[in-house]
PDB file of C-alpha atoms in Angstrom:
ATOM      1  CA  MET C   1     -13.526  -5.998 -20.743  1.00  0.00           C
ATOM      2  CA  THR C   2     -13.355  -5.418 -17.005  1.00  0.00           C
ATOM      3  CA  LYS C   3      -9.932  -4.861 -15.495  1.00  0.00           C
ATOM      4  CA  TYR C   4      -9.394  -6.523 -12.132  1.00  0.00           C
ATOM      5  CA  GLU C   5      -6.530  -5.460  -9.886  1.00  0.00           C
ATOM      6  CA  LYS C   6      -5.353  -5.257  -6.305  1.00  0.00           C
ATOM      7  CA  ASN C   7      -7.081  -2.175  -4.964  1.00  0.00           C
ATOM      8  CA  PRO C   8      -5.392  -0.398  -2.013  1.00  0.00           C
ATOM      9  CA  ASP C   9      -8.600   1.514  -1.267  1.00  0.00           C
ATOM     10  CA  VAL C  10     -10.480  -1.763  -0.842  1.00  0.00           C
ATOM     11  CA  ILE C  11      -7.648  -3.259   1.216  1.00  0.00           C
ATOM     12  CA  ALA C  12      -7.941  -0.296   3.601  1.00  0.00           C
ATOM     13  CA  THR C  13     -11.602  -1.231   4.270  1.00  0.00           C
ATOM     14  CA  LEU C  14     -11.049  -4.943   4.992  1.00  0.00           C
ATOM     15  CA  THR C  15     -11.897  -6.288   8.412  1.00  0.00           C
ATOM     16  CA  PRO C  16      -8.931  -7.579  10.432  1.00  0.00           C
ATOM     17  CA  GLU C  17      -9.866 -11.167   9.525  1.00  0.00           C
ATOM     18  CA  GLN C  18     -10.240 -10.363   5.800  1.00  0.00           C
ATOM     19  CA  TYR C  19      -6.858  -8.632   5.839  1.00  0.00           C
ATOM     20  CA  PHE C  20      -5.223 -11.523   7.714  1.00  0.00           C
ATOM     21  CA  VAL C  21      -6.571 -14.090   5.233  1.00  0.00           C
ATOM     22  CA  THR C  22      -6.083 -12.225   1.940  1.00  0.00           C
ATOM     23  CA  GLN C  23      -2.920 -10.227   2.607  1.00  0.00           C
ATOM     24  CA  GLU C  24      -1.080 -12.373   5.167  1.00  0.00           C
ATOM     25  CA  SER C  25      -2.077 -15.824   3.816  1.00  0.00           C
ATOM     26  CA  GLY C  26      -4.027 -16.610   6.955  1.00  0.00           C
ATOM     27  CA  THR C  27      -6.889 -19.005   7.548  1.00  0.00           C
ATOM     28  CA  GLU C  28     -10.230 -18.358   9.196  1.00  0.00           C
ATOM     29  CA  ARG C  29     -11.308 -20.788  11.907  1.00  0.00           C
ATOM     30  CA  PRO C  30     -13.183 -23.801  10.469  1.00  0.00           C
ATOM     31  CA  GLY C  31     -16.949 -23.592  10.662  1.00  0.00           C
ATOM     32  CA  THR C  32     -17.003 -19.811  11.107  1.00  0.00           C
ATOM     33  CA  GLY C  33     -17.031 -18.469   7.546  1.00  0.00           C
ATOM     34  CA  GLU C  34     -19.917 -16.345   6.323  1.00  0.00           C
ATOM     35  CA  TYR C  35     -20.408 -18.398   3.151  1.00  0.00           C
ATOM     36  CA  LEU C  36     -19.950 -21.911   4.526  1.00  0.00           C
ATOM     37  CA  SER C  37     -23.702 -22.632   4.507  1.00  0.00           C
ATOM     38  CA  ASN C  38     -24.696 -20.234   1.729  1.00  0.00           C
ATOM     39  CA  LYS C  39     -26.988 -22.041  -0.702  1.00  0.00           C
ATOM     40  CA  LYS C  40     -28.075 -19.039  -2.777  1.00  0.00           C
ATOM     41  CA  ALA C  41     -27.467 -18.902  -6.525  1.00  0.00           C
ATOM     42  CA  GLY C  42     -24.704 -16.523  -7.596  1.00  0.00           C
ATOM     43  CA  ILE C  43     -20.958 -16.167  -7.859  1.00  0.00           C
ATOM     44  CA  TYR C  44     -18.102 -15.616  -5.460  1.00  0.00           C
ATOM     45  CA  VAL C  45     -15.577 -12.922  -6.345  1.00  0.00           C
ATOM     46  CA  ASP C  46     -12.261 -11.826  -4.842  1.00  0.00           C
ATOM     47  CA  ILE C  47     -13.075  -9.374  -2.052  1.00  0.00           C
ATOM     48  CA  VAL C  48     -10.059  -7.230  -3.048  1.00  0.00           C
ATOM     49  CA  SER C  49     -10.166  -7.165  -6.870  1.00  0.00           C
ATOM     50  CA  GLY C  50     -13.687  -8.288  -7.730  1.00  0.00           C
ATOM     51  CA  GLU C  51     -12.443 -10.901 -10.176  1.00  0.00           C
ATOM     52  CA  PRO C  52     -14.891 -13.819 -10.570  1.00  0.00           C
ATOM     53  CA  LEU C  53     -13.659 -16.988  -8.873  1.00  0.00           C
ATOM     54  CA  PHE C  54     -16.367 -19.587  -8.204  1.00  0.00           C
ATOM     55  CA  ALA C  55     -20.026 -20.216  -9.120  1.00  0.00           C
ATOM     56  CA  SER C  56     -22.690 -21.522  -6.768  1.00  0.00           C
ATOM     57  CA  ALA C  57     -23.183 -24.490  -9.127  1.00  0.00           C
ATOM     58  CA  ALA C  58     -19.617 -25.626  -8.281  1.00  0.00           C
ATOM     59  CA  LYS C  59     -20.125 -25.352  -4.501  1.00  0.00           C
ATOM     60  CA  TYR C  60     -20.697 -28.451  -2.400  1.00  0.00           C
ATOM     61  CA  GLU C  61     -20.711 -29.539   1.233  1.00  0.00           C
ATOM     62  CA  SER C  62     -17.382 -31.251   1.882  1.00  0.00           C
ATOM     63  CA  GLY C  63     -17.570 -31.292   5.680  1.00  0.00           C
ATOM     64  CA  CYS C  64     -14.135 -29.643   5.976  1.00  0.00           C
ATOM     65  CA  GLY C  65     -15.357 -26.461   7.695  1.00  0.00           C
ATOM     66  CA  TRP C  66     -14.780 -24.067   4.781  1.00  0.00           C
ATOM     67  CA  PRO C  67     -16.729 -23.391   1.577  1.00  0.00           C
ATOM     68  CA  SER C  68     -15.712 -25.973  -1.014  1.00  0.00           C
ATOM     69  CA  PHE C  69     -15.907 -25.837  -4.791  1.00  0.00           C
ATOM     70  CA  VAL C  70     -15.131 -28.400  -7.504  1.00  0.00           C
ATOM     71  CA  LYS C  71     -13.762 -25.878 -10.008  1.00  0.00           C
ATOM     72  CA  PRO C  72     -13.204 -22.154 -10.568  1.00  0.00           C
ATOM     73  CA  ILE C  73     -15.605 -20.175 -12.741  1.00  0.00           C
ATOM     74  CA  GLU C  74     -12.628 -18.606 -14.562  1.00  0.00           C
ATOM     75  CA  PRO C  75      -9.563 -20.863 -14.334  1.00  0.00           C
ATOM     76  CA  ASP C  76      -7.343 -18.016 -15.570  1.00  0.00           C
ATOM     77  CA  ASN C  77      -8.216 -16.032 -12.415  1.00  0.00           C
ATOM     78  CA  ILE C  78      -6.707 -18.716 -10.158  1.00  0.00           C
ATOM     79  CA  VAL C  79      -3.005 -19.136  -9.422  1.00  0.00           C
ATOM     80  CA  GLU C  80      -1.798 -22.336  -7.761  1.00  0.00           C
ATOM     81  CA  LEU C  81       1.436 -22.278  -5.754  1.00  0.00           C
ATOM     82  CA  ARG C  82       3.341 -24.893  -3.795  1.00  0.00           C
ATOM     83  CA  ASP C  83       2.867 -24.302  -0.054  1.00  0.00           C
ATOM     84  CA  MET C  84       5.257 -26.052   2.339  1.00  0.00           C
ATOM     85  CA  SER C  85       4.144 -24.247   5.503  1.00  0.00           C
ATOM     86  CA  HIS C  86       2.881 -25.988   8.638  1.00  0.00           C
ATOM     87  CA  GLY C  87       5.030 -29.078   7.997  1.00  0.00           C
ATOM     88  CA  MET C  88       3.094 -30.286   4.956  1.00  0.00           C
ATOM     89  CA  ILE C  89       3.051 -29.889   1.193  1.00  0.00           C
ATOM     90  CA  ARG C  90      -0.137 -28.327  -0.162  1.00  0.00           C
ATOM     91  CA  THR C  91      -1.263 -26.317  -3.165  1.00  0.00           C
ATOM     92  CA  GLU C  92      -2.163 -22.747  -2.258  1.00  0.00           C
ATOM     93  CA  VAL C  93      -4.841 -20.973  -4.293  1.00  0.00           C
ATOM     94  CA  ARG C  94      -4.522 -17.218  -4.937  1.00  0.00           C
ATOM     95  CA  SER C  95      -6.421 -14.804  -7.144  1.00  0.00           C
ATOM     96  CA  LYS C  96      -4.422 -13.828 -10.208  1.00  0.00           C
ATOM     97  CA  HIS C  97      -5.187 -10.110 -10.345  1.00  0.00           C
ATOM     98  CA  GLY C  98      -5.799  -9.327  -6.676  1.00  0.00           C
ATOM     99  CA  ASP C  99      -3.051 -11.639  -5.418  1.00  0.00           C
ATOM    100  CA  SER C 100      -5.342 -12.527  -2.521  1.00  0.00           C
ATOM    101  CA  HIS C 101      -4.771 -15.735  -0.606  1.00  0.00           C
ATOM    102  CA  LEU C 102      -7.980 -17.732  -1.061  1.00  0.00           C
ATOM    103  CA  GLY C 103      -7.216 -21.148   0.437  1.00  0.00           C
ATOM    104  CA  HIS C 104      -5.948 -24.472  -0.907  1.00  0.00           C
ATOM    105  CA  VAL C 105      -6.919 -27.105  -3.461  1.00  0.00           C
ATOM    106  CA  PHE C 106      -6.873 -30.810  -2.650  1.00  0.00           C
ATOM    107  CA  PRO C 107      -7.348 -33.938  -4.805  1.00  0.00           C
ATOM    108  CA  ASP C 108     -10.087 -35.384  -2.564  1.00  0.00           C
ATOM    109  CA  GLY C 109     -13.177 -33.797  -4.102  1.00  0.00           C
ATOM    110  CA  PRO C 110     -16.137 -35.609  -5.671  1.00  0.00           C
ATOM    111  CA  THR C 111     -14.746 -37.949  -8.331  1.00  0.00           C
ATOM    112  CA  ASP C 112     -17.854 -37.542 -10.499  1.00  0.00           C
ATOM    113  CA  ARG C 113     -17.184 -33.774 -10.627  1.00  0.00           C
ATOM    114  CA  GLY C 114     -13.453 -33.828 -11.389  1.00  0.00           C
ATOM    115  CA  GLY C 115     -11.983 -34.932  -8.064  1.00  0.00           C
ATOM    116  CA  LEU C 116     -10.848 -31.529  -6.783  1.00  0.00           C
ATOM    117  CA  ARG C 117     -11.797 -29.666  -3.605  1.00  0.00           C
ATOM    118  CA  TYR C 118     -11.063 -25.959  -3.600  1.00  0.00           C
ATOM    119  CA  CYS C 119     -11.152 -25.233   0.135  1.00  0.00           C
ATOM    120  CA  ILE C 120     -11.703 -21.463   0.286  1.00  0.00           C
ATOM    121  CA  ASN C 121     -11.852 -18.930   3.126  1.00  0.00           C
ATOM    122  CA  SER C 122     -15.112 -16.965   3.210  1.00  0.00           C
ATOM    123  CA  ALA C 123     -13.068 -13.951   4.334  1.00  0.00           C
ATOM    124  CA  SER C 124     -11.429 -13.786   0.892  1.00  0.00           C
ATOM    125  CA  LEU C 125     -14.751 -13.715  -0.954  1.00  0.00           C
ATOM    126  CA  ARG C 126     -17.676 -11.456  -1.742  1.00  0.00           C
ATOM    127  CA  PHE C 127     -20.902 -13.114  -2.867  1.00  0.00           C
ATOM    128  CA  VAL C 128     -22.887 -11.637  -5.756  1.00  0.00           C
ATOM    129  CA  ALA C 129     -26.438 -12.994  -5.868  1.00  0.00           C
ATOM    130  CA  LYS C 130     -27.813 -14.153  -9.219  1.00  0.00           C
ATOM    131  CA  GLU C 131     -30.322 -11.308  -9.344  1.00  0.00           C
ATOM    132  CA  ASP C 132     -27.515  -8.739  -8.904  1.00  0.00           C
ATOM    133  CA  MET C 133     -24.988 -10.237 -11.310  1.00  0.00           C
ATOM    134  CA  GLU C 134     -26.047  -8.315 -14.418  1.00  0.00           C
ATOM    135  CA  ALA C 135     -26.085  -4.943 -12.629  1.00  0.00           C
ATOM    136  CA  GLU C 136     -22.641  -5.604 -11.089  1.00  0.00           C
ATOM    137  CA  GLY C 137     -21.063  -6.542 -14.425  1.00  0.00           C
ATOM    138  CA  TYR C 138     -21.065 -10.331 -14.061  1.00  0.00           C
ATOM    139  CA  GLY C 139     -23.937 -11.088 -16.466  1.00  0.00           C
ATOM    140  CA  GLN C 140     -21.803 -13.351 -18.659  1.00  0.00           C
ATOM    141  CA  TYR C 141     -21.659 -15.870 -15.784  1.00  0.00           C
ATOM    142  CA  VAL C 142     -25.404 -16.186 -15.088  1.00  0.00           C
ATOM    143  CA  ASP C 143     -25.549 -19.452 -17.040  1.00  0.00           C
ATOM    144  CA  GLN C 144     -22.999 -20.976 -14.632  1.00  0.00           C
ATOM    145  CA  VAL C 145     -25.093 -20.577 -11.488  1.00  0.00           C
ATOM    146  CA  GLU C 146     -28.093 -22.552 -10.404  1.00  0.00           C
ATOM    147  CA  ASP C 147     -30.720 -22.423  -7.705  1.00  0.00           C
ATOM    148  CA  ILE C 148     -29.448 -24.970  -5.183  1.00  0.00           C
TER     149      ILE C 148
END
């Protein structure tokens, strides 16, 4: 079994925006994220720990300006925390093992797919294409991705 953890060597290589988002609970500007329009089949993993977070089959266009997903690929890899910053009450989403800030989850997703919208910063993610998943150790998730 793969062990995922916060890796200081990886943190040292993050871009300023990736560091701001994952380590300082920041947010990238809407509409600017690398994966916002990604339609390739694969999975999204924590940029710091590598833990699997979301599958392309769960991604959808919400119009919010950030990549949106209806559910995590591994619910145990997601931690939800109450966030009362910016004068509102929200649910923050963090990776369990990397403790990276990912974004927030809202109850306004597609009702036919569970009703949740995981609004996630591209800067907190690394995309692993379907054809690379086996070689990178994510083969057990291939059945959860689809060609979109």
